[in-house]
CSV table of C-alpha atoms in Angstrom, one decimal:
chain,number,residue,atom,x,y,z
A,8,UNK,CA,34.6,45.9,12.0
A,9,UNK,CA,31.9,44.3,9.9
A,10,UNK,CA,32.7,44.3,6.1
A,11,UNK,CA,30.1,45.6,3.7
A,12,UNK,CA,28.6,43.2,1.2
A,13,UNK,CA,30.3,43.1,-2.2
A,14,UNK,CA,28.5,43.9,-5.4
A,15,UNK,CA,28.7,40.2,-6.4
A,16,UNK,CA,27.1,39.2,-3.1
A,17,UNK,CA,24.3,41.7,-3.5
A,18,UNK,CA,23.6,40.5,-7.0
A,19,UNK,CA,23.4,36.9,-5.7
A,20,UNK,CA,21.0,37.9,-3.0
A,21,UNK,CA,18.8,39.7,-5.6
A,22,UNK,CA,18.9,36.6,-7.8
A,23,UNK,CA,17.8,34.4,-4.9
A,24,UNK,CA,15.0,36.7,-4.0
A,25,UNK,CA,13.9,36.8,-7.6
A,26,UNK,CA,13.8,33.0,-7.8
A,27,UNK,CA,11.8,32.9,-4.6
A,28,UNK,CA,9.3,35.4,-6.0
A,29,UNK,CA,9.0,33.4,-9.3
A,30,UNK,CA,8.4,30.2,-7.3
A,31,UNK,CA,5.8,31.8,-5.1
A,32,UNK,CA,4.0,33.3,-8.2
A,33,UNK,CA,4.0,29.9,-9.9
A,34,UNK,CA,2.7,28.1,-6.8
A,35,UNK,CA,-0.1,30.7,-6.4
A,36,UNK,CA,-1.1,30.3,-10.0
A,37,UNK,CA,-1.3,26.6,-9.7
A,38,UNK,CA,-3.3,26.7,-6.4
A,39,UNK,CA,-5.8,29.1,-7.9
A,40,UNK,CA,-6.8,26.3,-10.4
A,41,UNK,CA,-8.1,24.4,-7.3
A,42,UNK,CA,-9.7,27.3,-5.5
A,43,UNK,CA,-6.6,28.6,-3.6
A,44,UNK,CA,-4.0,27.1,-1.3
A,45,UNK,CA,-6.2,25.9,1.5
A,46,UNK,CA,-8.8,24.4,-0.9
A,47,UNK,CA,-6.0,22.6,-2.7
A,48,UNK,CA,-4.6,21.2,0.6
A,49,UNK,CA,-8.0,19.8,1.5
A,50,UNK,CA,-8.6,18.3,-2.0
A,51,UNK,CA,-5.1,16.7,-1.9
A,52,UNK,CA,-5.8,15.1,1.5
A,53,UNK,CA,-9.1,13.8,0.2
A,54,UNK,CA,-7.3,12.4,-2.9
A,55,UNK,CA,-4.6,10.7,-0.9
A,56,UNK,CA,-7.2,9.1,1.5
A,57,UNK,CA,-9.1,7.7,-1.5
A,58,UNK,CA,-5.8,6.5,-3.1
A,59,UNK,CA,-4.5,4.9,0.1
A,60,UNK,CA,-7.8,3.1,0.7
A,61,UNK,CA,-7.7,1.5,-2.8
A,62,UNK,CA,-4.0,0.8,-2.8
A,63,UNK,CA,-4.3,-1.1,0.5
A,64,UNK,CA,-5.5,-4.2,-1.4
A,65,UNK,CA,-1.9,-4.4,-2.8
A,66,UNK,CA,-0.7,-5.3,0.7
A,67,UNK,CA,-3.1,-8.3,0.8
A,68,UNK,CA,-2.1,-9.3,-2.7
A,69,UNK,CA,1.6,-9.2,-1.8
A,70,UNK,CA,1.1,-11.3,1.3
A,71,UNK,CA,-0.6,-13.9,-0.8
A,72,UNK,CA,2.1,-13.6,-3.5
A,73,UNK,CA,4.8,-14.3,-1.0
A,74,UNK,CA,2.9,-17.1,0.8
A,75,UNK,CA,2.3,-18.9,-2.6
A,76,UNK,CA,5.9,-18.5,-3.4
A,77,UNK,CA,7.4,-19.7,-0.1
A,78,UNK,CA,4.9,-22.4,1.0
A,79,UNK,CA,7.2,-25.1,-0.3
A,80,UNK,CA,9.6,-24.3,2.6
A,81,UNK,CA,6.8,-24.9,5.2
A,82,UNK,CA,5.6,-28.0,3.3
A,83,UNK,CA,9.2,-29.4,3.6
A,84,UNK,CA,8.7,-29.8,7.3
A,85,UNK,CA,5.7,-32.2,6.8
A,86,UNK,CA,6.8,-34.7,4.2
A,87,UNK,CA,6.9,-32.7,0.9
A,88,UNK,CA,10.4,-34.0,0.1
A,89,UNK,CA,9.6,-37.6,1.0
A,90,UNK,CA,6.3,-37.8,-0.8
A,91,UNK,CA,7.7,-36.4,-4.0
A,92,UNK,CA,10.9,-38.6,-3.6
A,93,UNK,CA,13.2,-35.6,-3.9
A,94,UNK,CA,16.9,-36.3,-3.8
A,95,UNK,CA,20.1,-34.2,-3.3
A,96,UNK,CA,19.7,-30.7,-4.7
A,97,UNK,CA,16.2,-31.3,-6.2
A,98,UNK,CA,14.4,-29.3,-3.4
A,99,UNK,CA,16.8,-26.3,-4.0
A,100,UNK,CA,16.1,-26.6,-7.7
A,101,UNK,CA,12.4,-26.3,-7.0
A,102,UNK,CA,13.0,-23.1,-5.2
A,103,UNK,CA,15.3,-21.6,-7.8
A,104,UNK,CA,13.3,-22.6,-10.9
A,105,UNK,CA,10.5,-20.2,-9.8
A,106,UNK,CA,12.9,-17.3,-10.4
A,107,UNK,CA,13.7,-18.3,-14.0
A,108,UNK,CA,10.1,-17.5,-15.1
A,109,UNK,CA,10.1,-14.6,-12.7
A,110,UNK,CA,13.1,-13.0,-14.4
A,111,UNK,CA,11.9,-13.6,-18.0
A,112,UNK,CA,8.5,-12.0,-17.6
A,113,UNK,CA,9.0,-8.9,-15.5
A,114,UNK,CA,10.1,-6.5,-18.3
A,115,UNK,CA,7.6,-7.5,-20.9
A,116,UNK,CA,4.9,-7.5,-18.2
A,117,UNK,CA,5.6,-3.9,-17.1
A,118,UNK,CA,5.9,-2.7,-20.7
A,119,UNK,CA,2.5,-4.2,-21.4
A,120,UNK,CA,1.0,-2.7,-18.2
A,121,UNK,CA,2.3,0.7,-19.2
A,122,UNK,CA,0.8,0.2,-22.7
A,123,UNK,CA,-2.7,-0.9,-21.7
A,124,UNK,CA,-3.0,1.4,-18.6
A,125,UNK,CA,-5.4,-1.0,-16.8
A,126,UNK,CA,-3.7,-2.5,-13.7
A,127,UNK,CA,-7.2,-3.1,-12.2
A,128,UNK,CA,-7.7,-5.8,-14.8
A,129,UNK,CA,-4.2,-7.0,-15.6
A,130,UNK,CA,-2.9,-7.6,-12.1
A,131,UNK,CA,-5.9,-9.5,-10.7
A,132,UNK,CA,-6.1,-11.7,-13.8
A,133,UNK,CA,-2.5,-12.7,-13.3
A,134,UNK,CA,-3.3,-13.3,-9.6
A,135,UNK,CA,-6.1,-15.7,-10.5
A,136,UNK,CA,-3.8,-17.7,-12.7
A,137,UNK,CA,-1.0,-18.0,-10.2
A,138,UNK,CA,-3.5,-19.0,-7.5
A,139,UNK,CA,-4.7,-21.8,-9.8
A,140,UNK,CA,-1.1,-22.9,-10.5
A,141,UNK,CA,-0.3,-22.9,-6.7
A,142,UNK,CA,-3.3,-25.1,-6.1
A,143,UNK,CA,-2.2,-27.5,-8.7
A,144,UNK,CA,1.1,-28.0,-6.9
A,145,UNK,CA,-0.9,-29.9,-4.3
A,146,UNK,CA,-1.7,-32.7,-6.8
A,147,UNK,CA,1.8,-33.3,-8.0
A,148,UNK,CA,3.4,-36.7,-7.3
A,149,UNK,CA,7.0,-36.3,-8.5
A,150,UNK,CA,9.8,-33.9,-9.1
A,151,UNK,CA,9.0,-33.1,-12.7
A,152,UNK,CA,5.3,-32.2,-11.9
A,153,UNK,CA,6.4,-29.9,-9.0
A,154,UNK,CA,9.2,-28.4,-11.2
A,155,UNK,CA,6.6,-27.4,-13.9
A,156,UNK,CA,4.2,-25.8,-11.5
A,157,UNK,CA,7.0,-23.9,-9.8
A,158,UNK,CA,8.3,-22.6,-13.1
A,159,UNK,CA,4.9,-21.4,-14.4
A,160,UNK,CA,4.1,-19.9,-10.9
A,161,UNK,CA,7.2,-17.6,-11.2
A,162,UNK,CA,6.2,-16.9,-14.8
A,163,UNK,CA,2.8,-15.4,-13.7
A,164,UNK,CA,3.8,-14.0,-10.3
A,165,UNK,CA,6.4,-11.8,-12.1
A,166,UNK,CA,3.6,-9.4,-13.1
A,167,UNK,CA,2.7,-8.3,-9.6
A,168,UNK,CA,5.6,-6.7,-7.7
A,169,UNK,CA,7.2,-4.5,-10.5
A,170,UNK,CA,3.7,-3.7,-11.6
A,171,UNK,CA,2.7,-2.6,-8.1
A,172,UNK,CA,5.8,-0.5,-7.8
A,173,UNK,CA,5.1,1.1,-11.2
A,174,UNK,CA,1.4,1.8,-10.2
A,175,UNK,CA,2.5,3.5,-7.0
A,176,UNK,CA,5.1,5.7,-8.9
A,177,UNK,CA,2.3,6.9,-11.2
A,178,UNK,CA,0.2,8.3,-8.3
A,179,UNK,CA,2.6,9.3,-5.5
A,180,UNK,CA,5.2,12.0,-5.3
A,181,UNK,CA,8.8,11.0,-4.5
A,182,UNK,CA,8.5,12.3,-0.9
A,183,UNK,CA,5.5,10.0,-0.5
A,184,UNK,CA,6.8,7.0,-2.3
A,185,UNK,CA,9.1,5.6,0.3
A,186,UNK,CA,6.4,5.3,2.9
A,187,UNK,CA,3.9,3.6,0.4
A,188,UNK,CA,6.6,1.3,-0.9
A,189,UNK,CA,7.4,0.4,2.7
A,190,UNK,CA,3.8,-0.4,3.5
A,191,UNK,CA,3.5,-2.5,0.4
A,192,UNK,CA,6.8,-4.3,1.0
A,193,UNK,CA,5.8,-4.9,4.6
A,194,UNK,CA,3.3,-7.3,3.0
A,195,UNK,CA,6.2,-9.7,2.3
A,196,UNK,CA,7.4,-9.4,5.9
A,197,UNK,CA,3.9,-9.9,7.3
A,198,UNK,CA,3.5,-12.9,5.0
A,199,UNK,CA,6.7,-14.4,6.5
A,200,UNK,CA,5.2,-14.0,10.0
A,201,UNK,CA,1.6,-15.0,9.4
A,202,UNK,CA,2.3,-17.4,6.6
A,203,UNK,CA,4.2,-19.4,9.2
A,204,UNK,CA,1.2,-19.3,11.5
A,205,UNK,CA,-1.3,-20.2,8.8
A,206,UNK,CA,1.0,-23.0,7.6
A,207,UNK,CA,1.4,-24.3,11.2
A,208,UNK,CA,-2.4,-24.4,11.6
A,209,UNK,CA,-3.0,-26.2,8.3
A,210,UNK,CA,-0.1,-28.6,8.7
A,211,UNK,CA,-1.1,-29.5,12.2
A,212,UNK,CA,-4.9,-29.9,11.6
A,213,UNK,CA,-5.3,-31.2,8.1
A,214,UNK,CA,-3.1,-34.3,8.0
A,215,UNK,CA,-5.1,-37.2,6.4
A,216,UNK,CA,-8.3,-35.2,5.8
A,217,UNK,CA,-10.1,-36.7,2.7
A,218,UNK,CA,-7.1,-38.9,2.3
A,219,UNK,CA,-4.6,-36.1,1.5
A,220,UNK,CA,-1.4,-35.2,3.3
A,221,UNK,CA,-1.3,-31.9,5.2
A,222,UNK,CA,1.2,-30.3,2.9
A,223,UNK,CA,-1.2,-30.9,-0.1
A,224,UNK,CA,-3.9,-29.0,1.8
A,225,UNK,CA,-1.5,-26.2,2.3
A,226,UNK,CA,-1.3,-25.6,-1.4
A,227,UNK,CA,-5.1,-26.2,-1.9
A,228,UNK,CA,-6.2,-23.7,0.8
A,229,UNK,CA,-3.7,-20.9,0.1
A,230,UNK,CA,-4.2,-21.1,-3.7
A,231,UNK,CA,-8.0,-20.9,-3.3
A,232,UNK,CA,-7.6,-17.9,-1.0
A,233,UNK,CA,-5.5,-16.1,-3.6
A,234,UNK,CA,-8.1,-16.6,-6.3
A,235,UNK,CA,-10.9,-15.3,-4.1
A,236,UNK,CA,-9.0,-12.1,-3.2
A,237,UNK,CA,-8.1,-11.6,-6.9
A,238,UNK,CA,-11.8,-11.3,-7.8
A,239,UNK,CA,-12.3,-8.6,-5.2
A,240,UNK,CA,-9.2,-6.7,-6.5
A,241,UNK,CA,-10.7,-6.2,-9.9
A,242,UNK,CA,-13.2,-3.8,-8.3
A,243,UNK,CA,-10.9,-2.1,-5.9
A,244,UNK,CA,-7.5,-1.5,-7.6
A,245,UNK,CA,-7.1,1.9,-9.3
A,246,UNK,CA,-5.8,2.4,-12.8
A,247,UNK,CA,-3.5,5.2,-13.8
A,248,UNK,CA,-4.3,9.0,-13.4
A,249,UNK,CA,-4.9,9.2,-17.2
A,250,UNK,CA,-7.3,6.3,-17.2
A,251,UNK,CA,-9.0,6.5,-13.7
A,252,UNK,CA,-12.2,8.5,-13.9
A,253,UNK,CA,-15.0,6.4,-12.3
A,254,UNK,CA,-14.0,7.0,-8.7
A,255,UNK,CA,-12.4,10.4,-9.0
A,256,UNK,CA,-13.9,13.8,-9.8
A,257,UNK,CA,-12.4,15.7,-12.9
A,258,UNK,CA,-10.8,18.1,-10.4
A,259,UNK,CA,-9.2,15.2,-8.5
A,260,UNK,CA,-7.9,13.7,-11.7
A,261,UNK,CA,-6.4,17.1,-12.7
A,262,UNK,CA,-4.8,17.4,-9.2
A,263,UNK,CA,-3.3,13.9,-9.4
A,264,UNK,CA,-1.7,14.8,-12.8
A,265,UNK,CA,-0.5,18.2,-11.5
A,266,UNK,CA,1.1,16.7,-8.4
A,267,UNK,CA,3.3,14.5,-10.6
A,268,UNK,CA,4.2,17.4,-12.9
A,269,UNK,CA,5.3,19.5,-9.9
A,270,UNK,CA,7.3,16.7,-8.4
A,271,UNK,CA,9.8,16.4,-11.2
A,272,UNK,CA,9.1,19.5,-13.3
A,273,UNK,CA,7.5,17.8,-16.3
A,274,UNK,CA,4.3,15.9,-16.9
A,275,UNK,CA,4.1,12.1,-16.7
A,276,UNK,CA,2.9,11.5,-20.2
A,277,UNK,CA,2.7,14.0,-23.0
A,278,UNK,CA,5.9,16.0,-22.1
A,279,UNK,CA,8.1,12.9,-21.6
A,280,UNK,CA,6.8,10.1,-23.8
A,281,UNK,CA,8.0,11.3,-27.2
A,282,UNK,CA,9.6,8.0,-28.4
A,283,UNK,CA,7.0,5.4,-27.4
A,284,UNK,CA,7.5,2.1,-25.5
A,285,UNK,CA,10.6,0.8,-27.3
A,286,UNK,CA,12.3,4.2,-26.7
A,287,UNK,CA,11.8,3.6,-22.9
A,288,UNK,CA,13.4,0.2,-23.3
A,289,UNK,CA,16.5,1.6,-25.0
A,290,UNK,CA,16.7,4.5,-22.5
A,291,UNK,CA,16.6,2.1,-19.5
A,292,UNK,CA,19.3,-0.3,-20.9
A,293,UNK,CA,21.6,2.6,-21.9
A,294,UNK,CA,21.5,4.2,-18.5
A,295,UNK,CA,24.4,3.0,-16.3
A,296,UNK,CA,22.4,3.8,-13.2
A,297,UNK,CA,20.0,1.1,-14.0
A,298,UNK,CA,22.8,-1.5,-14.3
A,299,UNK,CA,24.5,-0.3,-11.1
A,300,UNK,CA,21.3,-0.5,-9.1
A,301,UNK,CA,20.5,-3.9,-10.5
A,302,UNK,CA,23.9,-5.3,-9.4
A,303,UNK,CA,23.6,-3.7,-6.0
A,304,UNK,CA,20.2,-5.1,-5.5
A,305,UNK,CA,21.3,-8.6,-6.7
A,306,UNK,CA,24.1,-8.6,-4.1
A,307,UNK,CA,21.6,-7.6,-1.4
A,308,UNK,CA,19.1,-10.3,-2.5
A,309,UNK,CA,21.8,-13.0,-2.1
A,310,UNK,CA,22.4,-11.8,1.5
A,311,UNK,CA,18.6,-12.0,2.1
A,312,UNK,CA,18.4,-15.6,0.8
A,313,UNK,CA,18.0,-16.8,4.4
A,314,UNK,CA,14.3,-15.8,4.0
A,315,UNK,CA,13.4,-18.9,1.9
A,316,UNK,CA,15.2,-21.2,4.4
A,317,UNK,CA,13.9,-19.4,7.6
A,318,UNK,CA,12.0,-22.5,8.9
A,319,UNK,CA,15.1,-24.6,8.3
A,320,UNK,CA,17.3,-22.1,10.2
A,321,UNK,CA,14.7,-22.0,13.0
A,322,UNK,CA,14.7,-25.8,13.1
A,323,UNK,CA,18.4,-25.8,14.0
A,324,UNK,CA,17.2,-24.8,17.5
A,325,UNK,CA,15.8,-28.3,17.9
A,326,UNK,CA,12.1,-27.8,18.4
A,327,UNK,CA,9.2,-29.7,16.8
A,328,UNK,CA,7.9,-28.7,13.3
A,329,UNK,CA,4.9,-26.8,14.8
A,330,UNK,CA,7.0,-24.9,17.4
A,331,UNK,CA,9.6,-24.2,14.7
A,332,UNK,CA,7.0,-22.5,12.5
A,333,UNK,CA,5.6,-20.5,15.4
A,334,UNK,CA,9.1,-19.3,16.3
A,335,UNK,CA,9.4,-17.9,12.7
A,336,UNK,CA,6.7,-15.3,13.3
A,337,UNK,CA,8.2,-12.9,16.0
A,338,UNK,CA,11.4,-12.0,14.0
A,339,UNK,CA,9.2,-11.0,11.0
A,340,UNK,CA,6.8,-9.0,13.2
A,341,UNK,CA,9.8,-7.1,14.5
A,342,UNK,CA,11.2,-6.7,11.0
A,343,UNK,CA,7.9,-5.2,9.9
A,344,UNK,CA,7.9,-2.6,12.7
A,345,UNK,CA,11.6,-1.6,12.0
A,346,UNK,CA,10.9,-1.3,8.2
A,347,UNK,CA,7.8,0.9,8.8
A,348,UNK,CA,9.7,3.2,11.2
A,349,UNK,CA,12.8,3.4,9.0
A,350,UNK,CA,10.8,4.2,5.8
A,351,UNK,CA,8.7,6.8,7.5
A,352,UNK,CA,11.9,8.5,8.8
A,353,UNK,CA,13.6,8.2,5.4
A,354,UNK,CA,10.7,10.0,3.7
A,355,UNK,CA,10.6,12.8,6.3
A,356,UNK,CA,14.3,13.4,6.0
A,357,UNK,CA,14.4,12.8,2.3
A,358,UNK,CA,17.5,10.6,2.8
A,359,UNK,CA,18.0,7.0,1.5
A,360,UNK,CA,21.6,5.7,1.9
A,361,UNK,CA,21.9,5.7,5.7
A,362,UNK,CA,18.5,4.2,6.0
A,363,UNK,CA,19.6,1.4,3.8
A,364,UNK,CA,23.1,0.9,5.3
A,365,UNK,CA,22.1,0.8,9.0
A,366,UNK,CA,19.7,-2.1,8.8
A,367,UNK,CA,22.1,-4.0,6.6
A,368,UNK,CA,24.9,-3.4,9.1
A,369,UNK,CA,22.7,-4.8,11.9
A,370,UNK,CA,22.0,-7.8,9.6
A,371,UNK,CA,25.8,-8.4,9.3
A,372,UNK,CA,25.9,-8.4,13.1
A,373,UNK,CA,23.2,-11.1,13.1
A,374,UNK,CA,25.1,-13.2,10.6
A,375,UNK,CA,28.3,-13.0,12.8
A,376,UNK,CA,26.4,-14.1,15.9
A,377,UNK,CA,24.9,-17.1,14.0
A,378,UNK,CA,28.4,-18.1,12.9
A,379,UNK,CA,29.9,-17.6,16.4
A,380,UNK,CA,27.6,-19.8,18.6
A,381,UNK,CA,25.0,-22.5,18.7
A,382,UNK,CA,23.5,-21.0,21.9
A,383,UNK,CA,19.7,-21.1,21.5
A,384,UNK,CA,19.1,-17.5,22.8
A,385,UNK,CA,21.9,-16.0,20.7
A,386,UNK,CA,20.8,-17.8,17.6
A,387,UNK,CA,17.2,-16.7,18.0
A,388,UNK,CA,18.4,-13.1,18.5
A,389,UNK,CA,20.4,-13.4,15.3
A,390,UNK,CA,17.2,-14.3,13.4
A,391,UNK,CA,15.7,-11.0,14.6
A,392,UNK,CA,18.7,-9.0,13.4
A,393,UNK,CA,18.8,-10.8,10.0
A,394,UNK,CA,15.0,-10.3,9.5
A,395,UNK,CA,15.2,-6.5,10.2
A,396,UNK,CA,17.7,-6.1,7.4
A,397,UNK,CA,14.7,-6.3,5.0
A,398,UNK,CA,14.1,-2.6,6.0
A,399,UNK,CA,17.2,-1.7,3.8
A,400,UNK,CA,15.8,-3.7,0.9
A,401,UNK,CA,12.4,-1.9,1.1
A,402,UNK,CA,14.1,1.6,1.1
A,403,UNK,CA,16.3,0.5,-1.7
A,404,UNK,CA,13.2,-0.1,-3.9
A,405,UNK,CA,11.9,3.4,-3.1
A,406,UNK,CA,15.3,4.8,-4.0
A,407,UNK,CA,15.1,3.1,-7.4
A,408,UNK,CA,11.8,4.8,-8.2
A,409,UNK,CA,13.2,8.2,-7.0
A,410,UNK,CA,16.4,7.9,-9.0
A,411,UNK,CA,14.7,7.1,-12.4
A,412,UNK,CA,11.6,9.4,-12.3
A,413,UNK,CA,10.8,10.0,-16.0
A,414,UNK,CA,9.6,9.1,-18.6
A,415,UNK,CA,7.1,6.5,-17.4
A,416,UNK,CA,8.1,4.0,-20.2
A,417,UNK,CA,11.7,4.1,-19.0
A,418,UNK,CA,10.7,3.9,-15.3
A,419,UNK,CA,8.5,0.9,-16.1
A,420,UNK,CA,11.3,-1.0,-17.8
A,421,UNK,CA,13.9,0.1,-15.2
A,422,UNK,CA,11.8,-1.1,-12.2
A,423,UNK,CA,11.1,-4.4,-13.9
A,424,UNK,CA,14.6,-5.0,-15.1
A,425,UNK,CA,16.2,-4.1,-11.7
A,426,UNK,CA,13.8,-6.3,-9.9
A,427,UNK,CA,14.1,-9.1,-12.5
A,428,UNK,CA,17.9,-9.0,-12.6
A,429,UNK,CA,18.1,-9.1,-8.8
A,430,UNK,CA,16.2,-12.4,-8.9
A,431,UNK,CA,19.5,-13.9,-10.1
A,432,UNK,CA,20.4,-13.4,-6.4
A,433,UNK,CA,17.5,-15.7,-5.4
A,434,UNK,CA,18.6,-18.3,-7.9
A,435,UNK,CA,22.1,-18.3,-6.5
A,436,UNK,CA,20.8,-18.0,-2.9
A,437,UNK,CA,18.8,-21.2,-3.3
A,438,UNK,CA,22.1,-23.0,-3.3
A,439,UNK,CA,23.7,-21.1,-0.5
A,440,UNK,CA,22.1,-23.2,2.2
A,441,UNK,CA,22.8,-26.9,1.4
A,442,UNK,CA,21.9,-29.4,4.2
A,443,UNK,CA,25.5,-30.6,4.6
A,444,UNK,CA,26.5,-27.0,5.7
A,445,UNK,CA,24.1,-27.3,8.6
A,446,UNK,CA,23.4,-27.0,11.4
A,447,UNK,CA,25.9,-24.1,11.8
A,448,UNK,CA,25.6,-22.9,8.2
A,449,UNK,CA,28.9,-20.9,8.8
A,450,UNK,CA,29.8,-20.9,5.0
A,451,UNK,CA,26.3,-19.6,4.2
A,452,UNK,CA,26.4,-16.8,6.6
A,453,UNK,CA,29.9,-15.8,5.4
A,454,UNK,CA,28.5,-15.5,1.8
A,455,UNK,CA,25.7,-13.3,3.2
A,456,UNK,CA,28.1,-11.0,5.0
A,457,UNK,CA,30.2,-10.5,1.8
A,458,UNK,CA,27.3,-9.7,-0.4
A,459,UNK,CA,25.7,-7.5,2.2
A,460,UNK,CA,28.9,-5.5,2.5
A,461,UNK,CA,29.3,-5.2,-1.3
A,462,UNK,CA,25.7,-3.7,-1.5
A,463,UNK,CA,26.6,-1.1,1.2
A,464,UNK,CA,29.7,0.0,-0.7
A,465,UNK,CA,27.8,0.3,-4.0
A,466,UNK,CA,25.0,2.3,-2.4
A,467,UNK,CA,27.6,4.7,-0.9
A,468,UNK,CA,29.2,5.3,-4.3
A,469,UNK,CA,25.8,5.9,-5.9
A,470,UNK,CA,24.9,8.4,-3.1
A,471,UNK,CA,28.1,10.4,-3.9
A,472,UNK,CA,27.2,10.4,-7.6
A,473,UNK,CA,23.6,11.8,-6.9
A,474,UNK,CA,25.0,14.5,-4.6
A,475,UNK,CA,27.4,15.6,-7.3
A,476,UNK,CA,24.5,15.7,-9.8
A,477,UNK,CA,22.4,17.8,-7.4
A,478,UNK,CA,25.3,20.3,-7.0
A,479,UNK,CA,25.5,20.6,-10.8
A,480,UNK,CA,21.7,21.2,-11.1
A,481,UNK,CA,22.0,23.9,-8.4
A,482,UNK,CA,24.9,25.6,-10.1
A,483,UNK,CA,23.2,25.6,-13.5
A,484,UNK,CA,20.0,27.1,-12.0
A,485,UNK,CA,21.9,29.9,-10.3
A,486,UNK,CA,23.8,30.7,-13.6
A,487,UNK,CA,20.5,30.9,-15.6
A,488,UNK,CA,18.5,32.6,-12.8
A,489,UNK,CA,15.9,29.8,-12.7
A,490,UNK,CA,13.9,28.7,-9.6
A,491,UNK,CA,15.1,25.5,-7.8
A,492,UNK,CA,13.9,22.4,-9.7
A,493,UNK,CA,14.4,18.7,-9.6
A,494,UNK,CA,16.8,17.1,-7.1
A,495,UNK,CA,17.7,13.5,-6.6
A,496,UNK,CA,17.1,12.0,-3.1
A,497,UNK,CA,20.4,10.6,-1.9
């Protein structure tokens, strides 16, 4: 016989219905501001189309950012080391020195960007400077000259990636951010694929032209291309919602601001920026979540250090330099497709941990295969499995933005600090692949397996913490009779 509901259960049901009514009334009142629900949906789609069209230039910039950063690895195949008379660990030092400037500048750069509110001017200006520095690498004749250009290249390139993540987080809701971060970060994967193809064409066809070695032409051409795109970016990149008015109607500006308010329950500026820029710095550095995510990402970055040595790992299969560079492209095309699919599914399901852990687990399988055999087919398959683990890295970046939503000054510092701190992994990773460990690189792959596994464990513990926080939010809302509010995405 069915039992009748208790008084307490009835009261809970009434409370739930009341909260739903309040939520519906609030949503209706907000939609009326934009002409009703259907009118708002149309306006929101129009706003997102405009945004996506302008933000797409970030992908091109990121491709060039990565190409300018990694072209030394391609140049190595065509006499870069011999012409500069590099010895022992000097090439590895050239790779690692870039990340010193990269680490130093990210936090002050993002704080400055949040202060001026003009990414359409700031980011392209930084891009012009790094394109110029990259071009100057082509005229160096010794280790010291190359070392200086690489250091200052990292110093200026530091502005772009954390700045781009911050710009995206100012316009897109948390449920939209993973996909946009994925599309942006796919720029780095595409650059690994097409950067190898471009380098192959330049290195194969420009040897001796005007009396210059092919590797010098690689820096000249790619640096010039970066500067040309930077000029276009000045007229295309958007600023922040509070400062973008030339390409949006007043109604679209208001909707952009309203969307961010609804996403986390408070506005992005006036309701959260009570203490100014330095307050955001203090808030970021006193939040343990920022340090935890920074350590997890650093561990992950060490495991992804194979990226800078991909042409070297591909060369262990024994082909010519041109074929070696061409073989680098397919694994990164595959990685781009995997990352796109995983990030899209992660946004739809509002889940992050498993979408990070699964690609990293497949990456570990790739490392194990590479340790186990020198068979050509098996080692090439292992390169595909390694490359696709970048999907986990991309989703991790979206998770960072989701987990530190407000205030903007704290988010700006947190994004920059986590990304900057993780570059310590790139510095360490530059020394994980010494020549004398080749051609098997078994010790290198063992280090990657360990750091990959550590990242998975740290992400799992972080997921459990966020789930506990969400349960506390829900309990408090039920006790106070408030509608459902902010939830972390775990």
